[in-house]
Amino acid sequence: MSVKPVSQLTPNTLAYETTPLVKPTGFREYDARWLFEKEINLKGIQALGEGLGTLIHELGVRPEIVTGHDFRGYSASIKMALVTGLMSAGIKVHDIGLAMSPMAYYAQFDLDVPCVAMVTASHNDNGWTGVKMGANRPLTFGPEEMGRLKEIVLEGASDLRGGGAYEYHPDLTDRYIADLTEREKFKRPIKAVVACGNGTAGAFAPRILEALGVDVIPLDCELDHTFPNYNPNPEDMKMLHAIRDKVLETGAEVGLGFDGDGDRCGVVDNEGKEIFADKVGVMLARDISALHPESQFVVDVKSTGLYHTDPVLKANGAKTDYFKTGHSYIKRRVTELGAVAGFEKSGHYFFNPPIGRGYDDGVVSAIAILDMMDRNPDKSMADLRRDLPKTWGSPTMAAKCADEIKYDVVDRVVERFKSMHAEGAKVSGQDIADLITVNGVRVVCEDGTWGLVRASSNKPELVVVVESPVSEVRLHEMFKAMDAVLRENPEVGDYNQTLAELA
C-alpha cells in the first residue's frame, strides 16, 4: 500500500518534503491539473504515478506506458517523479523526453504501447502542471477512469508491486516528424505565420511545415517557459491579435497558432481576421465532405449552429453530432461513431484515417487547413471564410469560479433557465426555442441566437459562449442576458476576456 496523501501542507517544512500533497480538485473530468507546489508536490506526483500504475493493472492492460513532458521549468522533474511512481507500481515506462502531447499519442502507435501519461499544463498559466492519460489508444481517460484514479490515490490504495522498468527513446522526435512529412509537398509555397507563444510547439511545428514546402514566418517560436509575450493559447484574443498583426505586416496567406502542448491550432486569415475554431471546422467539413460524401462529424456544444444549417454540408450529405465539450469526450465520440473528424471550438481537432489516427494533433490540423487552401488555389483564406453563411460569434469567455463550487453554480443556472422556459419567460427579448443540457446549458432563442454556460473541465472557471445568425446586436443582447443569470450567483467572478476584445 502507498502513503495516503493530504490536501494541505506548508512549504519549506519536513512534512512537505516527506508527505504527498494532492489537492482533490486536481482530478478533472478527463485529465489532471494542479498548481505545482501549492496544490501538489513531487511526492504527490509520485503518488499519482503509483495510482495510475495500479489502475492500469486493474484495467487489465499490458503494463507499459509512454511519457513525455512539455517545456516548462519544472516539467522534467515532475515527469521523473511520475516515472518513479509508475515503476514502483510495476509499469515499464517509455520516455520520449521533451514533446508535444500528440507526439506522445503517436509514440503509442509507433512503439506499440497501450498507455500514455503526458506531463503538460497545456495553455494554463505558469505555475500549473498536469497529466493527460489514457490506456486505450487513441482515447484518453474520461470521468469513470479519472474517478477511479482519484479514489486510488486519495485513499493511499496503490499496489506497489515493483518490477517496473525504464527506457528512453531519443529518436522518437525524428520518427514523428518523418511520419508527417513523408508525403507530397503542397503544390505551392503557402506563406504562413506560425505562432507558438514560446511554448513546446516552437521546437517542432515550424520545422515540419517548412519540410512540406510552407514559407514559414515564425512568431514567438523560441522556447521560453516564462511565456514573455502571452500564454500559448489560440483561443486567447491576445495571441490571435499578435498573429493578426504579423499576418498584416508580412502579407501572409494565413496565420497558424499552436497552444502550449501542440494539440490545438488557431487560425487568422490573410485579412487579419481571426476565424474561431468551430468556423474553421465548418470550412474543413465542407472540404472533407466534398471528397468523402455523407461524412459523419462530431462537434462540441460550444460550436456554431452552422453544422446543422450550412447548405454545402447539407448538399454533401454530411451529418453532425453535437456532444460534450472536452478533448476526451469528443475523441471518444469520434471513435464510437466512426466519424471522419471531430471539431472543438477550443481548437482540438480529431481526424480518423486517412487524415489522422483519431487523436488531437495541432500540426496535423494545420496540415489539413493548408491542404484545404492547396485544393482551393483561386480562393484566399478570407474568401473561404466569407463563403460561410454569416453568423456573429464570441470567443470563449471564462468567468472565475472556484473548483469546489463551479458545478453547483452551473446546476443552479441550468435550473434557472429550465424554470424560465417552463414559465414562458423571455431571454434577451425572445422566447426560448430549445434548451440543450448535455453539458451545462445551451439556451437557443427563436431566431437561432444562442448562449452557453458550462463549467471548465481544467480550470476554476465557468465558460460562456454566444452566437447569433442575425446580427452583432443580438450577439451582445444574448451575452447580456446570459451574464445576468450568472450574476445571480455571487461566487462568479470577472471574465478573462469579453466581447469588447473582439475589436
Short mmCIF file of C-alpha atoms in Angstrom, two decimals:
data_model
loop_
_atom_site.label_atom_id
_atom_site.label_comp_id
_atom_site.label_asym_id
_atom_site.label_seq_id
_atom_site.Cartn_x
_atom_site.Cartn_y
_atom_site.Cartn_z
CA MET A 1 0.00 0.00 0.00
CA SER A 2 1.09 3.58 -0.63
CA VAL A 3 1.09 6.59 1.67
CA LYS A 4 -2.24 8.40 1.89
CA PRO A 5 -1.85 12.00 0.60
CA VAL A 6 -3.03 15.11 2.42
CA SER A 7 -4.81 18.08 0.81
CA GLN A 8 -2.83 20.87 2.53
CA LEU A 9 0.81 21.29 3.58
CA THR A 10 3.07 24.19 4.48
CA PRO A 11 6.05 24.56 2.11
CA ASN A 12 9.59 24.60 3.48
CA THR A 13 8.80 22.10 6.23
CA LEU A 14 9.80 18.50 6.94
CA ALA A 15 6.24 17.34 6.29
CA TYR A 16 6.22 18.99 2.87
CA GLU A 17 9.34 17.03 1.86
CA THR A 18 8.16 13.68 3.20
CA THR A 19 4.38 13.63 2.72
CA PRO A 20 2.40 13.51 -0.55
CA LEU A 21 0.38 16.70 -1.15
CA VAL A 22 -2.55 16.17 -3.56
CA LYS A 23 -5.49 18.58 -3.65
CA PRO A 24 -8.58 16.55 -4.65
CA THR A 25 -9.87 19.17 -7.12
CA GLY A 26 -6.88 18.49 -9.38
CA PHE A 27 -8.61 15.37 -10.69
CA ARG A 28 -10.65 16.82 -13.54
CA GLU A 29 -13.22 15.20 -15.81
CA TYR A 30 -10.69 13.91 -18.33
CA ASP A 31 -7.20 14.86 -17.15
CA ALA A 32 -5.42 16.23 -14.08
CA ARG A 33 -4.32 19.84 -13.38
CA TRP A 34 -2.76 21.36 -10.27
CA LEU A 35 -0.87 24.47 -9.23
CA PHE A 36 2.54 22.95 -8.61
CA GLU A 37 3.86 23.38 -5.06
CA LYS A 38 0.57 24.91 -3.83
CA GLU A 39 -1.79 22.03 -4.68
CA ILE A 40 0.61 19.15 -5.35
CA ASN A 41 4.26 18.45 -4.54
CA LEU A 42 6.74 15.97 -6.02
CA LYS A 43 5.74 13.30 -3.51
CA GLY A 44 2.15 13.89 -4.62
CA ILE A 45 3.14 13.44 -8.26
CA GLN A 46 4.87 10.18 -7.28
CA ALA A 47 1.63 9.09 -5.59
CA LEU A 48 -0.22 9.90 -8.80
CA GLY A 49 2.16 7.64 -10.74
CA GLU A 50 1.63 4.86 -8.22
CA GLY A 51 -2.13 5.22 -8.55
CA LEU A 52 -2.02 5.33 -12.34
CA GLY A 53 0.12 2.20 -12.44
CA THR A 54 -2.32 0.45 -10.10
CA LEU A 55 -5.26 1.47 -12.30
CA ILE A 56 -3.51 0.16 -15.44
CA HIS A 57 -3.18 -3.25 -13.78
CA GLU A 58 -6.84 -3.08 -12.69
CA LEU A 59 -7.91 -2.38 -16.26
CA GLY A 60 -6.08 -5.50 -17.43
CA VAL A 61 -3.98 -3.56 -19.92
CA ARG A 62 -0.38 -4.52 -20.77
CA PRO A 63 1.63 -2.59 -18.15
CA GLU A 64 3.63 -0.32 -20.47
CA ILE A 65 3.26 3.44 -20.85
CA VAL A 66 4.61 6.31 -22.96
CA THR A 67 5.53 9.50 -21.14
CA GLY A 68 6.89 12.88 -22.20
CA HIS A 69 6.93 16.43 -20.85
CA ASP A 70 6.21 19.93 -22.13
CA PHE A 71 8.57 22.92 -21.99
CA ARG A 72 8.16 24.38 -18.53
CA GLY A 73 10.83 24.94 -15.93
CA TYR A 74 9.51 22.19 -13.65
CA SER A 75 8.01 19.67 -16.09
CA ALA A 76 11.04 17.39 -16.39
CA SER A 77 11.30 16.93 -12.61
CA ILE A 78 7.55 16.31 -12.38
CA LYS A 79 7.80 13.68 -15.11
CA MET A 80 10.59 11.83 -13.29
CA ALA A 81 8.57 11.83 -10.05
CA LEU A 82 5.67 10.37 -12.02
CA VAL A 83 8.01 7.78 -13.58
CA THR A 84 9.22 6.74 -10.11
CA GLY A 85 5.64 6.11 -9.05
CA LEU A 86 4.77 4.21 -12.23
CA MET A 87 7.82 1.94 -11.94
CA SER A 88 7.10 1.18 -8.28
CA ALA A 89 3.63 0.02 -9.41
CA GLY A 90 5.16 -2.40 -11.91
CA ILE A 91 4.92 -0.37 -15.14
CA LYS A 92 7.51 -0.29 -17.94
CA VAL A 93 7.97 3.37 -18.88
CA HIS A 94 8.89 4.51 -22.40
CA ASP A 95 10.18 8.09 -22.05
CA ILE A 96 10.24 10.25 -25.21
CA GLY A 97 11.63 13.35 -23.48
CA LEU A 98 10.56 16.88 -24.41
CA ALA A 99 7.47 16.55 -26.57
CA MET A 100 4.13 17.89 -27.66
CA SER A 101 1.15 15.87 -26.43
CA PRO A 102 0.42 14.45 -29.91
CA MET A 103 3.99 13.13 -30.09
CA ALA A 104 3.21 11.01 -27.02
CA TYR A 105 0.00 9.79 -28.67
CA TYR A 106 1.94 8.99 -31.85
CA ALA A 107 4.50 7.07 -29.80
CA GLN A 108 1.74 4.77 -28.51
CA PHE A 109 1.26 3.60 -32.10
CA ASP A 110 4.90 3.75 -33.19
CA LEU A 111 6.20 1.82 -30.16
CA ASP A 112 3.07 -0.34 -29.84
CA VAL A 113 2.46 0.79 -26.26
CA PRO A 114 -1.14 0.84 -24.93
CA CYS A 115 -0.93 3.60 -22.29
CA VAL A 116 0.14 7.25 -22.14
CA ALA A 117 0.89 9.83 -19.43
CA MET A 118 1.88 13.19 -20.89
CA VAL A 119 3.09 15.77 -18.36
CA THR A 120 1.68 19.10 -19.50
CA ALA A 121 -0.35 22.05 -18.28
CA SER A 122 -1.27 22.79 -21.92
CA HIS A 123 -2.13 26.51 -22.20
CA ASN A 124 -2.57 27.10 -18.46
CA ASP A 125 -0.57 29.89 -16.84
CA ASN A 126 2.88 29.24 -15.43
CA GLY A 127 2.67 27.52 -12.09
CA TRP A 128 0.21 24.92 -13.38
CA THR A 129 1.11 21.34 -14.15
CA GLY A 130 -0.93 18.33 -15.16
CA VAL A 131 -1.08 14.93 -16.81
CA LYS A 132 -3.09 13.73 -19.83
CA MET A 133 -3.59 9.98 -19.51
CA GLY A 134 -5.01 7.06 -21.44
CA ALA A 135 -4.96 3.27 -21.53
CA ASN A 136 -6.70 2.54 -24.83
CA ARG A 137 -5.20 4.36 -27.83
CA PRO A 138 -6.23 6.75 -29.33
CA LEU A 139 -8.51 7.56 -26.38
CA THR A 140 -7.70 9.40 -23.17
CA PHE A 141 -9.39 8.98 -19.79
CA GLY A 142 -12.93 10.11 -19.16
CA PRO A 143 -14.82 10.67 -15.88
CA GLU A 144 -15.04 6.96 -14.97
CA GLU A 145 -11.29 6.34 -15.18
CA MET A 146 -10.47 9.70 -13.57
CA GLY A 147 -12.88 8.98 -10.74
CA ARG A 148 -11.29 5.61 -10.03
CA LEU A 149 -7.78 7.10 -10.23
CA LYS A 150 -8.77 9.80 -7.73
CA GLU A 151 -10.12 7.15 -5.38
CA ILE A 152 -6.95 5.03 -5.53
CA VAL A 153 -4.60 7.98 -4.99
CA LEU A 154 -6.50 9.80 -2.23
CA GLU A 155 -7.14 6.60 -0.26
CA GLY A 156 -3.50 5.54 -0.48
CA ALA A 157 -4.66 2.30 -2.13
CA SER A 158 -1.90 1.90 -4.71
CA ASP A 159 -0.37 -1.55 -5.13
CA LEU A 160 3.41 -1.09 -5.02
CA ARG A 161 4.26 -4.45 -6.55
CA GLY A 162 7.59 -3.25 -8.03
CA GLY A 163 9.16 -4.76 -11.13
CA GLY A 164 8.86 -1.69 -13.35
CA ALA A 165 11.41 -0.64 -15.94
CA TYR A 166 12.54 2.47 -17.84
CA GLU A 167 13.59 3.04 -21.46
CA TYR A 168 14.42 6.35 -23.13
CA HIS A 169 13.67 6.81 -26.86
CA PRO A 170 15.79 9.72 -28.17
CA ASP A 171 14.86 9.14 -31.81
CA LEU A 172 11.09 9.35 -31.40
CA THR A 173 11.08 13.03 -32.45
CA ASP A 174 12.66 12.21 -35.81
CA ARG A 175 10.19 9.38 -36.41
CA TYR A 176 7.22 11.65 -35.59
CA ILE A 177 8.48 14.34 -37.97
CA ALA A 178 9.08 11.76 -40.71
CA ASP A 179 5.54 10.41 -40.22
CA LEU A 180 4.08 13.84 -41.01
CA THR A 181 6.48 14.90 -43.76
CA GLU A 182 6.88 11.76 -45.88
CA ARG A 183 4.06 12.80 -48.20
CA GLU A 184 3.66 15.10 -51.18
CA LYS A 185 4.56 18.71 -50.57
CA PHE A 186 1.97 21.43 -51.12
CA LYS A 187 1.66 22.43 -54.76
CA ARG A 188 2.83 25.96 -53.94
CA PRO A 189 4.78 27.56 -51.08
CA ILE A 190 1.91 28.89 -48.96
CA LYS A 191 3.15 31.86 -46.91
CA ALA A 192 2.12 31.27 -43.28
CA VAL A 193 2.77 32.93 -39.94
CA VAL A 194 3.47 30.13 -37.44
CA ALA A 195 2.99 31.29 -33.84
CA CYS A 196 3.85 29.13 -30.83
CA GLY A 197 3.67 31.54 -27.88
CA ASN A 198 7.20 30.43 -26.84
CA GLY A 199 5.68 27.04 -25.96
CA THR A 200 6.70 23.49 -26.80
CA ALA A 201 5.37 23.55 -30.37
CA GLY A 202 8.08 26.05 -31.32
CA ALA A 203 10.62 23.23 -31.39
CA PHE A 204 8.62 21.16 -33.88
CA ALA A 205 5.81 22.90 -35.83
CA PRO A 206 7.91 25.33 -37.95
CA ARG A 207 10.34 22.54 -38.89
CA ILE A 208 7.55 20.20 -40.01
CA LEU A 209 5.68 22.80 -42.04
CA GLU A 210 8.86 24.02 -43.73
CA ALA A 211 9.62 20.42 -44.76
CA LEU A 212 6.23 20.34 -46.53
CA GLY A 213 7.11 23.44 -48.55
CA VAL A 214 5.40 26.11 -46.43
CA ASP A 215 7.01 29.56 -46.48
CA VAL A 216 7.10 29.84 -42.67
CA ILE A 217 7.21 33.21 -40.90
CA PRO A 218 7.98 32.28 -37.28
CA LEU A 219 6.37 34.26 -34.45
CA ASP A 220 7.39 33.64 -30.83
CA CYS A 221 8.77 30.20 -31.70
CA GLU A 222 11.83 30.45 -29.42
CA LEU A 223 11.30 28.23 -26.40
CA ASP A 224 10.87 30.31 -23.23
CA HIS A 225 8.89 28.83 -20.37
CA THR A 226 8.31 32.24 -18.82
CA PHE A 227 5.91 32.95 -21.76
CA PRO A 228 7.15 36.56 -22.05
CA ASN A 229 4.61 37.70 -24.67
CA TYR A 230 1.32 35.90 -23.94
CA ASN A 231 0.12 32.47 -22.90
CA PRO A 232 0.30 29.98 -25.78
CA ASN A 233 -3.47 29.72 -26.16
CA PRO A 234 -5.02 30.12 -29.65
CA GLU A 235 -8.40 30.89 -28.07
CA ASP A 236 -6.94 33.96 -26.35
CA MET A 237 -7.50 37.21 -28.24
CA LYS A 238 -4.06 38.49 -27.20
CA MET A 239 -2.36 35.66 -29.10
CA LEU A 240 -4.76 35.97 -32.04
CA HIS A 241 -4.15 39.72 -32.27
CA ALA A 242 -0.37 39.15 -32.28
CA ILE A 243 -0.83 36.72 -35.16
CA ARG A 244 -3.10 39.21 -36.94
CA ASP A 245 -0.51 41.95 -36.71
CA LYS A 246 2.21 39.69 -38.11
CA VAL A 247 -0.02 38.49 -40.96
CA LEU A 248 -0.83 42.07 -41.99
CA GLU A 249 2.81 43.15 -41.63
CA THR A 250 4.15 40.33 -43.83
CA GLY A 251 1.30 39.76 -46.28
CA ALA A 252 0.98 36.14 -45.20
CA GLU A 253 -1.83 33.99 -46.61
CA VAL A 254 -2.72 32.53 -43.21
CA GLY A 255 -1.70 32.65 -39.55
CA LEU A 256 -1.49 29.40 -37.56
CA GLY A 257 -1.23 29.48 -33.76
CA PHE A 258 -0.37 26.49 -31.55
CA ASP A 259 -1.07 26.03 -27.87
CA GLY A 260 1.41 25.12 -25.14
CA ASP A 261 1.48 21.37 -25.79
CA GLY A 262 0.81 21.44 -29.53
CA ASP A 263 -2.51 19.62 -29.69
CA ARG A 264 -4.55 22.68 -30.76
CA CYS A 265 -4.38 25.06 -33.72
CA GLY A 266 -5.88 28.55 -34.12
CA VAL A 267 -6.33 30.40 -37.43
CA VAL A 268 -6.13 34.01 -38.65
CA ASP A 269 -6.92 34.70 -42.33
CA ASN A 270 -4.97 36.82 -44.83
CA GLU A 271 -7.01 39.91 -43.92
CA GLY A 272 -6.07 39.59 -40.24
CA LYS A 273 -9.46 38.25 -39.21
CA GLU A 274 -9.42 35.55 -36.55
CA ILE A 275 -11.56 32.56 -37.51
CA PHE A 276 -12.74 30.78 -34.39
CA ALA A 277 -12.02 27.07 -34.47
CA ASP A 278 -15.63 25.97 -34.82
CA LYS A 279 -15.93 28.00 -38.04
CA VAL A 280 -12.63 26.58 -39.30
CA GLY A 281 -14.20 23.19 -38.58
CA VAL A 282 -17.14 24.03 -40.86
CA MET A 283 -14.68 25.00 -43.61
CA LEU A 284 -12.77 21.74 -43.15
CA ALA A 285 -16.02 19.75 -43.01
CA ARG A 286 -17.04 21.29 -46.35
CA ASP A 287 -13.67 20.36 -47.84
CA ILE A 288 -13.62 16.82 -46.42
CA SER A 289 -17.27 16.02 -47.22
CA ALA A 290 -16.69 17.06 -50.84
CA LEU A 291 -14.01 14.36 -51.01
CA HIS A 292 -15.94 11.88 -48.85
CA PRO A 293 -19.72 12.39 -49.33
CA GLU A 294 -22.07 11.62 -46.41
CA SER A 295 -19.25 12.10 -43.91
CA GLN A 296 -20.02 11.90 -40.19
CA PHE A 297 -18.64 14.69 -37.98
CA VAL A 298 -18.71 15.37 -34.23
CA VAL A 299 -18.57 18.85 -32.64
CA ASP A 300 -18.83 20.16 -29.09
CA VAL A 301 -21.76 22.12 -27.67
CA LYS A 302 -19.77 25.38 -27.76
CA SER A 303 -19.68 25.20 -31.56
CA THR A 304 -21.56 27.18 -34.19
CA GLY A 305 -25.01 26.03 -35.31
CA LEU A 306 -23.80 26.05 -38.95
CA TYR A 307 -23.01 22.34 -38.82
CA HIS A 308 -26.76 21.70 -38.98
CA THR A 309 -27.77 24.57 -41.28
CA ASP A 310 -24.92 25.07 -43.78
CA PRO A 311 -26.26 24.40 -47.31
CA VAL A 312 -22.96 22.98 -48.58
CA LEU A 313 -22.77 20.42 -45.79
CA LYS A 314 -26.39 19.52 -46.45
CA ALA A 315 -25.70 19.11 -50.18
CA ASN A 316 -22.72 16.86 -49.39
CA GLY A 317 -24.88 14.70 -47.14
CA ALA A 318 -22.75 15.46 -44.10
CA LYS A 319 -24.09 14.51 -40.69
CA THR A 320 -23.00 16.21 -37.45
CA ASP A 321 -23.41 15.09 -33.84
CA TYR A 322 -23.21 17.73 -31.07
CA PHE A 323 -21.57 16.31 -27.93
CA LYS A 324 -19.98 17.27 -24.61
CA THR A 325 -17.08 19.70 -24.62
CA GLY A 326 -13.73 18.15 -23.74
CA HIS A 327 -10.97 16.55 -25.78
CA SER A 328 -11.57 13.11 -24.23
CA TYR A 329 -15.33 13.29 -24.83
CA ILE A 330 -15.08 14.36 -28.47
CA LYS A 331 -12.22 11.93 -29.16
CA ARG A 332 -14.28 9.07 -27.72
CA ARG A 333 -17.40 10.08 -29.65
CA VAL A 334 -15.45 10.32 -32.92
CA THR A 335 -14.23 6.76 -32.35
CA GLU A 336 -17.69 5.46 -31.35
CA LEU A 337 -19.38 6.89 -34.46
CA GLY A 338 -16.51 6.18 -36.84
CA ALA A 339 -16.58 9.87 -37.75
CA VAL A 340 -14.17 11.26 -40.31
CA ALA A 341 -13.37 14.13 -37.96
CA GLY A 342 -14.34 15.88 -34.75
CA PHE A 343 -14.00 19.61 -34.07
CA GLU A 344 -13.95 21.55 -30.79
CA LYS A 345 -14.31 25.31 -30.55
CA SER A 346 -11.17 25.28 -28.41
CA GLY A 347 -9.12 24.14 -31.44
CA HIS A 348 -8.83 20.43 -30.66
CA TYR A 349 -9.44 18.59 -33.95
CA PHE A 350 -9.60 14.80 -34.25
CA PHE A 351 -9.06 13.17 -37.62
CA ASN A 352 -9.57 9.49 -38.31
CA PRO A 353 -7.87 7.78 -41.29
CA PRO A 354 -7.00 8.73 -43.95
CA ILE A 355 -6.09 12.09 -42.34
CA GLY A 356 -5.01 11.09 -38.81
CA ARG A 357 -5.14 8.36 -36.16
CA GLY A 358 -8.04 9.68 -34.09
CA TYR A 359 -6.13 11.83 -31.58
CA ASP A 360 -5.75 15.61 -31.44
CA ASP A 361 -2.63 16.98 -33.10
CA GLY A 362 -2.32 20.72 -33.81
CA VAL A 363 0.24 20.14 -36.57
CA VAL A 364 -1.98 17.58 -38.33
CA SER A 365 -4.80 20.14 -38.05
CA ALA A 366 -2.58 22.81 -39.60
CA ILE A 367 -1.68 20.45 -42.45
CA ALA A 368 -5.39 19.76 -43.07
CA ILE A 369 -6.03 23.52 -43.24
CA LEU A 370 -3.13 24.01 -45.65
CA ASP A 371 -4.37 21.06 -47.77
CA MET A 372 -7.75 22.81 -47.97
CA MET A 373 -6.04 26.00 -49.14
CA ASP A 374 -3.96 23.99 -51.62
CA ARG A 375 -7.14 22.48 -53.11
CA ASN A 376 -8.63 25.99 -53.49
CA PRO A 377 -5.80 27.97 -55.15
CA ASP A 378 -8.19 30.56 -56.56
CA LYS A 379 -9.58 31.47 -53.14
CA SER A 380 -7.86 33.16 -50.20
CA MET A 381 -8.48 32.07 -46.61
CA ALA A 382 -10.68 35.15 -46.26
CA ASP A 383 -12.66 34.06 -49.33
CA LEU A 384 -13.24 30.65 -47.79
CA ARG A 385 -14.38 32.33 -44.59
CA ARG A 386 -16.77 34.62 -46.46
CA ASP A 387 -18.24 31.63 -48.28
CA LEU A 388 -19.78 30.51 -44.98
CA PRO A 389 -23.23 31.81 -44.05
CA LYS A 390 -22.73 34.87 -41.85
CA THR A 391 -23.00 34.49 -38.09
CA TRP A 392 -21.68 36.61 -35.24
CA GLY A 393 -19.83 34.60 -32.61
CA SER A 394 -17.92 35.27 -29.41
CA PRO A 395 -14.56 33.94 -28.33
CA THR A 396 -14.63 31.50 -25.45
CA MET A 397 -15.03 33.67 -22.35
CA ALA A 398 -14.21 32.37 -18.87
CA ALA A 399 -15.52 33.80 -15.58
CA LYS A 400 -13.66 32.93 -12.40
CA CYS A 401 -15.37 30.41 -10.16
CA ALA A 402 -13.73 28.12 -7.61
CA ASP A 403 -13.37 24.45 -8.47
CA GLU A 404 -15.20 23.49 -5.29
CA ILE A 405 -18.39 25.39 -6.29
CA LYS A 406 -18.39 25.73 -10.10
CA TYR A 407 -20.50 22.64 -10.82
CA ASP A 408 -23.09 23.68 -8.21
CA VAL A 409 -23.31 27.11 -9.83
CA VAL A 410 -23.86 25.56 -13.26
CA ASP A 411 -26.59 23.32 -11.82
CA ARG A 412 -28.31 26.44 -10.46
CA VAL A 413 -28.02 28.20 -13.83
CA VAL A 414 -29.47 25.16 -15.63
CA GLU A 415 -32.43 25.02 -13.23
CA ARG A 416 -32.98 28.77 -13.59
CA PHE A 417 -33.26 28.53 -17.37
CA LYS A 418 -35.47 25.44 -17.11
CA SER A 419 -37.83 27.41 -14.84
CA MET A 420 -37.82 30.36 -17.24
CA HIS A 421 -38.62 28.04 -20.15
CA ALA A 422 -41.48 26.39 -18.23
CA GLU A 423 -42.91 29.78 -17.28
CA GLY A 424 -42.68 31.12 -20.83
CA ALA A 425 -40.21 33.81 -19.79
CA LYS A 426 -38.18 35.54 -22.47
CA VAL A 427 -34.40 35.63 -22.83
CA SER A 428 -32.92 38.72 -24.49
CA GLY A 429 -36.46 39.65 -25.50
CA GLN A 430 -37.27 36.35 -27.23
CA ASP A 431 -38.91 33.04 -26.40
CA ILE A 432 -36.67 30.08 -25.60
CA ALA A 433 -36.86 27.66 -28.52
CA ASP A 434 -34.65 24.95 -27.04
CA LEU A 435 -32.51 24.09 -24.01
CA ILE A 436 -29.61 21.69 -24.63
CA THR A 437 -28.29 20.34 -21.32
CA VAL A 438 -25.81 17.65 -22.40
CA ASN A 439 -23.01 19.83 -20.97
CA GLY A 440 -24.10 22.82 -18.89
CA VAL A 441 -26.90 24.64 -20.72
CA ARG A 442 -27.15 25.96 -24.28
CA VAL A 443 -30.11 28.36 -24.47
CA VAL A 444 -31.45 28.73 -28.02
CA CYS A 445 -33.80 31.63 -28.85
CA GLU A 446 -36.47 31.56 -31.54
CA ASP A 447 -34.28 33.50 -34.00
CA GLY A 448 -31.41 30.97 -33.64
CA THR A 449 -29.31 33.15 -31.34
CA TRP A 450 -27.87 31.03 -28.53
CA GLY A 451 -25.75 31.23 -25.40
CA LEU A 452 -23.89 28.53 -23.48
CA VAL A 453 -22.75 28.28 -19.85
CA ARG A 454 -20.72 25.30 -18.65
CA ALA A 455 -18.07 24.54 -16.05
CA SER A 456 -14.49 24.47 -17.30
CA SER A 457 -13.05 20.99 -17.01
CA ASN A 458 -9.49 22.10 -16.34
CA LYS A 459 -9.56 25.48 -14.59
CA PRO A 460 -11.54 27.18 -11.79
CA GLU A 461 -13.81 28.93 -14.29
CA LEU A 462 -17.22 28.99 -15.94
CA VAL A 463 -17.17 29.05 -19.73
CA VAL A 464 -19.52 31.33 -21.68
CA VAL A 465 -20.03 31.34 -25.48
CA VAL A 466 -22.68 33.16 -27.55
CA GLU A 467 -23.56 33.23 -31.24
CA SER A 468 -26.20 34.88 -33.42
CA PRO A 469 -27.12 34.21 -37.05
CA VAL A 470 -29.00 37.54 -37.05
CA SER A 471 -26.74 40.43 -36.02
CA GLU A 472 -23.96 41.66 -33.77
CA VAL A 473 -26.60 43.49 -31.74
CA ARG A 474 -28.32 40.19 -30.98
CA LEU A 475 -24.94 38.69 -30.04
CA HIS A 476 -24.45 41.39 -27.39
CA GLU A 477 -28.06 41.12 -26.18
CA MET A 478 -27.64 37.39 -25.68
CA PHE A 479 -24.39 37.80 -23.78
CA LYS A 480 -26.00 40.39 -21.51
CA ALA A 481 -28.92 38.00 -20.82
CA MET A 482 -26.65 35.02 -20.06
CA ASP A 483 -24.41 37.15 -17.86
CA ALA A 484 -27.41 38.49 -15.92
CA VAL A 485 -28.37 34.96 -14.88
CA LEU A 486 -24.76 34.16 -14.00
CA ARG A 487 -24.56 37.28 -11.81
CA GLU A 488 -27.38 35.92 -9.64
CA ASN A 489 -24.61 33.75 -8.17
CA PRO A 490 -22.14 35.76 -6.05
CA GLU A 491 -19.45 33.07 -6.46
CA VAL A 492 -18.94 34.11 -10.11
CA GLY A 493 -16.02 36.48 -10.69
CA ASP A 494 -14.58 38.51 -13.57
CA TYR A 495 -14.11 37.29 -17.16
CA ASN A 496 -10.71 36.65 -18.69
CA GLN A 497 -11.92 38.37 -21.90
CA THR A 498 -15.20 39.78 -23.17
CA LEU A 499 -16.93 40.74 -26.41
CA ALA A 500 -15.19 44.13 -26.27
CA GLU A 501 -11.92 42.36 -27.05
CA LEU A 502 -13.19 41.19 -30.43
CA ALA A 503 -12.25 44.62 -31.78
#
